[in-house]
């Protein structure tokens, strides 16, 4: 089982990336975690929708192979980031079919909290996501910088991330296996089952 963390911020160091770091720490070694920084993709390939470009093709393949996605974005002018929008536009219409998605967002004030539900969620659902979990929105005050200038997730957001990661795990375990995926075991007819007490 793999989970892809998608950083949708145009900045290298950002509050939304700090949320992804916190999620990754909570996932620990329990699952295979991959990370996609959209800002590292070829800007020209993104803007020209060049899906055959090496960086874009690799990013689309990362999405395809993941069981679940955690998408983090800053909110600008009541919408998610433009770099995230451009990338999502390049994905096939059913790119998120059979996948869980946990959306995360950061913004300057609580006023843009609903951007998760009114801007990002519809796009994720239009890409056929099996289930978009309840998102987490954090204000700048909830992800402050520490004395070293690094963003740190505040205790209230940390608690919500704990809950979200637990729900993500439970939902992944409830999901049916992907078509063609086998567990490595053949079915055993009930008549052949032996028990000892």
PDB file of C-alpha atoms in Angstrom:
ATOM      1  CA  UNK A   1       0.000   0.000   0.000  1.00  0.00           C
ATOM      2  CA  UNK A   2       1.418   3.373  -0.957  1.00  0.00           C
ATOM      3  CA  UNK A   3       0.376   6.899  -0.115  1.00  0.00           C
ATOM      4  CA  UNK A   4       1.408   9.834  -2.281  1.00  0.00           C
ATOM      5  CA  UNK A   5       1.899  13.199  -0.603  1.00  0.00           C
ATOM      6  CA  UNK A   6       1.377  16.015  -3.109  1.00  0.00           C
ATOM      7  CA  UNK A   7       2.872  19.412  -2.252  1.00  0.00           C
ATOM      8  CA  UNK A   8       0.904  22.019  -4.191  1.00  0.00           C
ATOM      9  CA  UNK A   9       2.763  25.098  -3.010  1.00  0.00           C
ATOM     10  CA  UNK A  10       4.940  27.110  -5.404  1.00  0.00           C
ATOM     11  CA  UNK A  11       7.303  27.764  -2.459  1.00  0.00           C
ATOM     12  CA  UNK A  12       9.985  25.340  -1.334  1.00  0.00           C
ATOM     13  CA  UNK A  13       9.303  25.983   2.353  1.00  0.00           C
ATOM     14  CA  UNK A  14       5.661  26.558   3.185  1.00  0.00           C
ATOM     15  CA  UNK A  15       3.018  25.966   5.797  1.00  0.00           C
ATOM     16  CA  UNK A  16       1.247  23.462   3.553  1.00  0.00           C
ATOM     17  CA  UNK A  17       4.520  21.519   3.210  1.00  0.00           C
ATOM     18  CA  UNK A  18       4.765  21.523   7.020  1.00  0.00           C
ATOM     19  CA  UNK A  19       1.335  19.862   7.133  1.00  0.00           C
ATOM     20  CA  UNK A  20       2.607  17.178   4.739  1.00  0.00           C
ATOM     21  CA  UNK A  21       5.714  16.685   6.898  1.00  0.00           C
ATOM     22  CA  UNK A  22       3.459  16.157   9.909  1.00  0.00           C
ATOM     23  CA  UNK A  23       1.341  13.613   8.018  1.00  0.00           C
ATOM     24  CA  UNK A  24       4.456  11.772   6.853  1.00  0.00           C
ATOM     25  CA  UNK A  25       5.741  11.595  10.433  1.00  0.00           C
ATOM     26  CA  UNK A  26       2.420  10.074  11.539  1.00  0.00           C
ATOM     27  CA  UNK A  27       2.494   7.502   8.749  1.00  0.00           C
ATOM     28  CA  UNK A  28       5.880   6.359  10.013  1.00  0.00           C
ATOM     29  CA  UNK A  29       7.108   3.097   8.539  1.00  0.00           C
ATOM     30  CA  UNK A  30       3.618   1.590   8.346  1.00  0.00           C
ATOM     31  CA  UNK A  31       3.167   2.287   4.635  1.00  0.00           C
ATOM     32  CA  UNK A  32       5.235   3.182   1.618  1.00  0.00           C
ATOM     33  CA  UNK A  33       5.157   6.968   1.309  1.00  0.00           C
ATOM     34  CA  UNK A  34       6.102   8.818  -1.854  1.00  0.00           C
ATOM     35  CA  UNK A  35       6.204  12.572  -2.271  1.00  0.00           C
ATOM     36  CA  UNK A  36       5.503  14.790  -5.251  1.00  0.00           C
ATOM     37  CA  UNK A  37       6.518  18.454  -5.257  1.00  0.00           C
ATOM     38  CA  UNK A  38       4.652  20.036  -8.131  1.00  0.00           C
ATOM     39  CA  UNK A  39       7.031  22.994  -8.067  1.00  0.00           C
ATOM     40  CA  UNK A  40       9.826  20.617  -9.144  1.00  0.00           C
ATOM     41  CA  UNK A  41       8.050  19.616 -12.357  1.00  0.00           C
ATOM     42  CA  UNK A  42       8.991  21.315 -15.621  1.00  0.00           C
ATOM     43  CA  UNK A  43       7.088  24.644 -15.610  1.00  0.00           C
ATOM     44  CA  UNK A  44       6.999  24.739 -19.409  1.00  0.00           C
ATOM     45  CA  UNK A  45       5.681  21.168 -19.613  1.00  0.00           C
ATOM     46  CA  UNK A  46       3.009  21.983 -17.022  1.00  0.00           C
ATOM     47  CA  UNK A  47       1.808  25.121 -18.784  1.00  0.00           C
ATOM     48  CA  UNK A  48       1.884  23.532 -22.230  1.00  0.00           C
ATOM     49  CA  UNK A  49       0.144  20.369 -20.946  1.00  0.00           C
ATOM     50  CA  UNK A  50       3.020  18.228 -22.243  1.00  0.00           C
ATOM     51  CA  UNK A  51       1.992  14.919 -20.681  1.00  0.00           C
ATOM     52  CA  UNK A  52       4.838  13.158 -22.521  1.00  0.00           C
ATOM     53  CA  UNK A  53       7.525  15.203 -20.763  1.00  0.00           C
ATOM     54  CA  UNK A  54       9.583  12.983 -18.462  1.00  0.00           C
ATOM     55  CA  UNK A  55       8.779  14.875 -15.243  1.00  0.00           C
ATOM     56  CA  UNK A  56       5.051  15.044 -15.983  1.00  0.00           C
ATOM     57  CA  UNK A  57       4.813  11.397 -17.057  1.00  0.00           C
ATOM     58  CA  UNK A  58       6.605  10.336 -13.870  1.00  0.00           C
ATOM     59  CA  UNK A  59       4.284  12.454 -11.692  1.00  0.00           C
ATOM     60  CA  UNK A  60       1.171  11.026 -13.380  1.00  0.00           C
ATOM     61  CA  UNK A  61       2.591   7.514 -12.840  1.00  0.00           C
ATOM     62  CA  UNK A  62       3.088   8.316  -9.135  1.00  0.00           C
ATOM     63  CA  UNK A  63      -0.588   9.235  -8.866  1.00  0.00           C
ATOM     64  CA  UNK A  64      -1.616   6.089 -10.740  1.00  0.00           C
ATOM     65  CA  UNK A  65       0.360   3.761  -8.471  1.00  0.00           C
ATOM     66  CA  UNK A  66      -0.769   5.287  -5.154  1.00  0.00           C
ATOM     67  CA  UNK A  67      -3.582   3.805  -3.091  1.00  0.00           C
ATOM     68  CA  UNK A  68      -4.283   7.137  -1.411  1.00  0.00           C
ATOM     69  CA  UNK A  69      -3.278  10.765  -1.843  1.00  0.00           C
ATOM     70  CA  UNK A  70      -2.710  13.558   0.629  1.00  0.00           C
ATOM     71  CA  UNK A  71      -2.934  16.859  -1.228  1.00  0.00           C
ATOM     72  CA  UNK A  72      -1.669  20.018   0.467  1.00  0.00           C
ATOM     73  CA  UNK A  73      -2.060  23.517  -0.919  1.00  0.00           C
ATOM     74  CA  UNK A  74      -1.984  27.115   0.169  1.00  0.00           C
ATOM     75  CA  UNK A  75      -5.177  29.060  -0.438  1.00  0.00           C
ATOM     76  CA  UNK A  76      -4.738  32.182  -2.538  1.00  0.00           C
ATOM     77  CA  UNK A  77      -7.685  34.480  -3.311  1.00  0.00           C
ATOM     78  CA  UNK A  78     -10.190  31.907  -2.059  1.00  0.00           C
ATOM     79  CA  UNK A  79      -8.851  29.080  -4.268  1.00  0.00           C
ATOM     80  CA  UNK A  80      -6.147  26.440  -4.172  1.00  0.00           C
ATOM     81  CA  UNK A  81      -2.775  27.152  -5.794  1.00  0.00           C
ATOM     82  CA  UNK A  82      -2.405  27.615  -9.525  1.00  0.00           C
ATOM     83  CA  UNK A  83       0.415  25.070  -9.793  1.00  0.00           C
ATOM     84  CA  UNK A  84      -1.842  22.435  -8.238  1.00  0.00           C
ATOM     85  CA  UNK A  85      -4.666  23.379 -10.618  1.00  0.00           C
ATOM     86  CA  UNK A  86      -2.410  23.050 -13.665  1.00  0.00           C
ATOM     87  CA  UNK A  87      -1.220  19.612 -12.524  1.00  0.00           C
ATOM     88  CA  UNK A  88      -4.717  18.321 -11.739  1.00  0.00           C
ATOM     89  CA  UNK A  89      -5.832  19.480 -15.187  1.00  0.00           C
ATOM     90  CA  UNK A  90      -3.221  17.177 -16.749  1.00  0.00           C
ATOM     91  CA  UNK A  91      -4.517  14.054 -15.018  1.00  0.00           C
ATOM     92  CA  UNK A  92      -6.829  11.677 -16.884  1.00  0.00           C
ATOM     93  CA  UNK A  93     -10.518  12.034 -15.990  1.00  0.00           C
ATOM     94  CA  UNK A  94     -10.476   8.814 -13.912  1.00  0.00           C
ATOM     95  CA  UNK A  95      -7.006   9.331 -12.414  1.00  0.00           C
ATOM     96  CA  UNK A  96      -8.296   9.094  -8.831  1.00  0.00           C
ATOM     97  CA  UNK A  97     -10.663   6.167  -9.371  1.00  0.00           C
ATOM     98  CA  UNK A  98     -10.386   3.724  -6.487  1.00  0.00           C
ATOM     99  CA  UNK A  99      -8.284   6.159  -4.425  1.00  0.00           C
ATOM    100  CA  UNK A 100      -8.804   7.958  -1.140  1.00  0.00           C
ATOM    101  CA  UNK A 101      -7.851  11.613  -0.925  1.00  0.00           C
ATOM    102  CA  UNK A 102      -7.125  13.686   2.165  1.00  0.00           C
ATOM    103  CA  UNK A 103      -7.041  17.420   1.307  1.00  0.00           C
ATOM    104  CA  UNK A 104      -5.035  19.856   3.435  1.00  0.00           C
ATOM    105  CA  UNK A 105      -4.846  23.622   3.069  1.00  0.00           C
ATOM    106  CA  UNK A 106      -3.343  26.663   4.705  1.00  0.00           C
ATOM    107  CA  UNK A 107      -4.399  30.277   4.504  1.00  0.00           C
ATOM    108  CA  UNK A 108      -3.891  33.638   6.108  1.00  0.00           C
ATOM    109  CA  UNK A 109      -7.194  33.654   7.961  1.00  0.00           C
ATOM    110  CA  UNK A 110     -10.228  31.467   8.678  1.00  0.00           C
ATOM    111  CA  UNK A 111     -12.176  33.347   5.984  1.00  0.00           C
ATOM    112  CA  UNK A 112     -10.944  30.996   3.244  1.00  0.00           C
ATOM    113  CA  UNK A 113     -11.625  27.753   5.099  1.00  0.00           C
ATOM    114  CA  UNK A 114     -14.471  26.781   2.768  1.00  0.00           C
ATOM    115  CA  UNK A 115     -12.140  26.813  -0.255  1.00  0.00           C
ATOM    116  CA  UNK A 116     -11.419  23.161   0.562  1.00  0.00           C
ATOM    117  CA  UNK A 117     -15.062  22.241   0.077  1.00  0.00           C
ATOM    118  CA  UNK A 118     -16.056  24.678  -2.666  1.00  0.00           C
ATOM    119  CA  UNK A 119     -12.902  24.794  -4.794  1.00  0.00           C
ATOM    120  CA  UNK A 120     -10.711  21.706  -4.247  1.00  0.00           C
ATOM    121  CA  UNK A 121     -13.191  18.952  -3.347  1.00  0.00           C
ATOM    122  CA  UNK A 122     -15.252  19.253  -6.579  1.00  0.00           C
ATOM    123  CA  UNK A 123     -12.107  18.899  -8.704  1.00  0.00           C
ATOM    124  CA  UNK A 124     -10.958  15.834  -6.748  1.00  0.00           C
ATOM    125  CA  UNK A 125     -14.403  14.288  -7.114  1.00  0.00           C
ATOM    126  CA  UNK A 126     -14.480  15.077 -10.834  1.00  0.00           C
ATOM    127  CA  UNK A 127     -11.296  12.998 -11.149  1.00  0.00           C
ATOM    128  CA  UNK A 128     -13.328  10.027  -9.796  1.00  0.00           C
ATOM    129  CA  UNK A 129     -11.849   9.843  -6.292  1.00  0.00           C
ATOM    130  CA  UNK A 130     -13.501   6.987  -4.380  1.00  0.00           C
ATOM    131  CA  UNK A 131     -13.708   9.041  -1.232  1.00  0.00           C
ATOM    132  CA  UNK A 132     -12.524  12.545  -0.360  1.00  0.00           C
ATOM    133  CA  UNK A 133     -11.998  12.641   3.394  1.00  0.00           C
ATOM    134  CA  UNK A 134     -12.843  15.655   5.514  1.00  0.00           C
ATOM    135  CA  UNK A 135     -10.102  18.176   4.866  1.00  0.00           C
ATOM    136  CA  UNK A 136      -8.010  20.127   7.334  1.00  0.00           C
ATOM    137  CA  UNK A 137      -7.546  23.869   7.013  1.00  0.00           C
ATOM    138  CA  UNK A 138      -4.895  25.668   9.063  1.00  0.00           C
ATOM    139  CA  UNK A 139      -4.384  29.394   9.411  1.00  0.00           C
ATOM    140  CA  UNK A 140      -0.971  31.037   9.493  1.00  0.00           C
ATOM    141  CA  UNK A 141      -1.296  31.363  13.275  1.00  0.00           C
ATOM    142  CA  UNK A 142      -1.811  27.596  13.595  1.00  0.00           C
ATOM    143  CA  UNK A 143       1.421  26.815  11.697  1.00  0.00           C
ATOM    144  CA  UNK A 144       3.867  29.402  13.074  1.00  0.00           C
ATOM    145  CA  UNK A 145       7.621  29.598  12.588  1.00  0.00           C
ATOM    146  CA  UNK A 146       9.859  28.449  15.418  1.00  0.00           C
ATOM    147  CA  UNK A 147      13.015  30.219  16.595  1.00  0.00           C
ATOM    148  CA  UNK A 148      14.969  28.591  13.728  1.00  0.00           C
ATOM    149  CA  UNK A 149      12.535  29.936  11.148  1.00  0.00           C
ATOM    150  CA  UNK A 150      10.973  26.520  10.434  1.00  0.00           C
ATOM    151  CA  UNK A 151       7.210  26.077  10.257  1.00  0.00           C
ATOM    152  CA  UNK A 152       5.776  24.020  13.112  1.00  0.00           C
ATOM    153  CA  UNK A 153       2.293  22.559  13.316  1.00  0.00           C
ATOM    154  CA  UNK A 154       0.397  23.836  16.365  1.00  0.00           C
ATOM    155  CA  UNK A 155      -1.152  21.432  18.865  1.00  0.00           C
ATOM    156  CA  UNK A 156      -4.761  21.930  17.702  1.00  0.00           C
ATOM    157  CA  UNK A 157      -3.863  21.103  14.076  1.00  0.00           C
ATOM    158  CA  UNK A 158      -1.604  18.254  15.226  1.00  0.00           C
ATOM    159  CA  UNK A 159      -4.555  16.662  17.013  1.00  0.00           C
ATOM    160  CA  UNK A 160      -6.721  16.976  13.898  1.00  0.00           C
ATOM    161  CA  UNK A 161      -3.943  15.433  11.785  1.00  0.00           C
ATOM    162  CA  UNK A 162      -3.782  12.491  14.226  1.00  0.00           C
ATOM    163  CA  UNK A 163      -7.478  11.871  13.683  1.00  0.00           C
ATOM    164  CA  UNK A 164      -7.245  12.319   9.904  1.00  0.00           C
ATOM    165  CA  UNK A 165      -4.358   9.864   9.527  1.00  0.00           C
ATOM    166  CA  UNK A 166      -6.193   7.296  11.673  1.00  0.00           C
ATOM    167  CA  UNK A 167      -9.292   7.648   9.475  1.00  0.00           C
ATOM    168  CA  UNK A 168      -7.125   7.408   6.359  1.00  0.00           C
ATOM    169  CA  UNK A 169      -5.661   4.091   7.586  1.00  0.00           C
ATOM    170  CA  UNK A 170      -9.078   2.681   8.478  1.00  0.00           C
ATOM    171  CA  UNK A 171     -10.550   3.668   5.119  1.00  0.00           C
ATOM    172  CA  UNK A 172      -7.628   2.185   3.193  1.00  0.00           C
ATOM    173  CA  UNK A 173      -8.046  -1.114   5.010  1.00  0.00           C
ATOM    174  CA  UNK A 174     -11.758  -1.146   4.109  1.00  0.00           C
ATOM    175  CA  UNK A 175     -11.092  -0.555   0.427  1.00  0.00           C
ATOM    176  CA  UNK A 176     -11.350  -3.509  -1.944  1.00  0.00           C
ATOM    177  CA  UNK A 177      -8.139  -4.655  -3.551  1.00  0.00           C
ATOM    178  CA  UNK A 178      -7.447  -3.205  -6.972  1.00  0.00           C
ATOM    179  CA  UNK A 179      -8.493  -5.322  -9.938  1.00  0.00           C
ATOM    180  CA  UNK A 180      -5.886  -7.912 -10.787  1.00  0.00           C
ATOM    181  CA  UNK A 181      -4.219  -7.592  -7.383  1.00  0.00           C
ATOM    182  CA  UNK A 182      -3.797 -10.894  -5.599  1.00  0.00           C
ATOM    183  CA  UNK A 183      -2.791 -11.662  -2.056  1.00  0.00           C
ATOM    184  CA  UNK A 184      -0.582 -14.580  -3.094  1.00  0.00           C
ATOM    185  CA  UNK A 185      -2.917 -17.197  -1.641  1.00  0.00           C
ATOM    186  CA  UNK A 186      -5.364 -19.420  -3.478  1.00  0.00           C
ATOM    187  CA  UNK A 187      -8.894 -19.699  -2.112  1.00  0.00           C
ATOM    188  CA  UNK A 188      -9.364 -22.673   0.231  1.00  0.00           C
ATOM    189  CA  UNK A 189     -12.695 -24.517   0.062  1.00  0.00           C
ATOM    190  CA  UNK A 190     -14.436 -24.597   3.425  1.00  0.00           C
ATOM    191  CA  UNK A 191     -14.482 -28.435   3.410  1.00  0.00           C
ATOM    192  CA  UNK A 192     -10.668 -28.429   3.531  1.00  0.00           C
ATOM    193  CA  UNK A 193     -10.405 -26.129   6.551  1.00  0.00           C
ATOM    194  CA  UNK A 194      -9.158 -27.964   9.655  1.00  0.00           C
ATOM    195  CA  UNK A 195      -9.277 -26.599  13.167  1.00  0.00           C
ATOM    196  CA  UNK A 196      -7.821 -27.831  16.380  1.00  0.00           C
ATOM    197  CA  UNK A 197      -8.719 -26.631  19.824  1.00  0.00           C
TER     198      UNK A 197
END
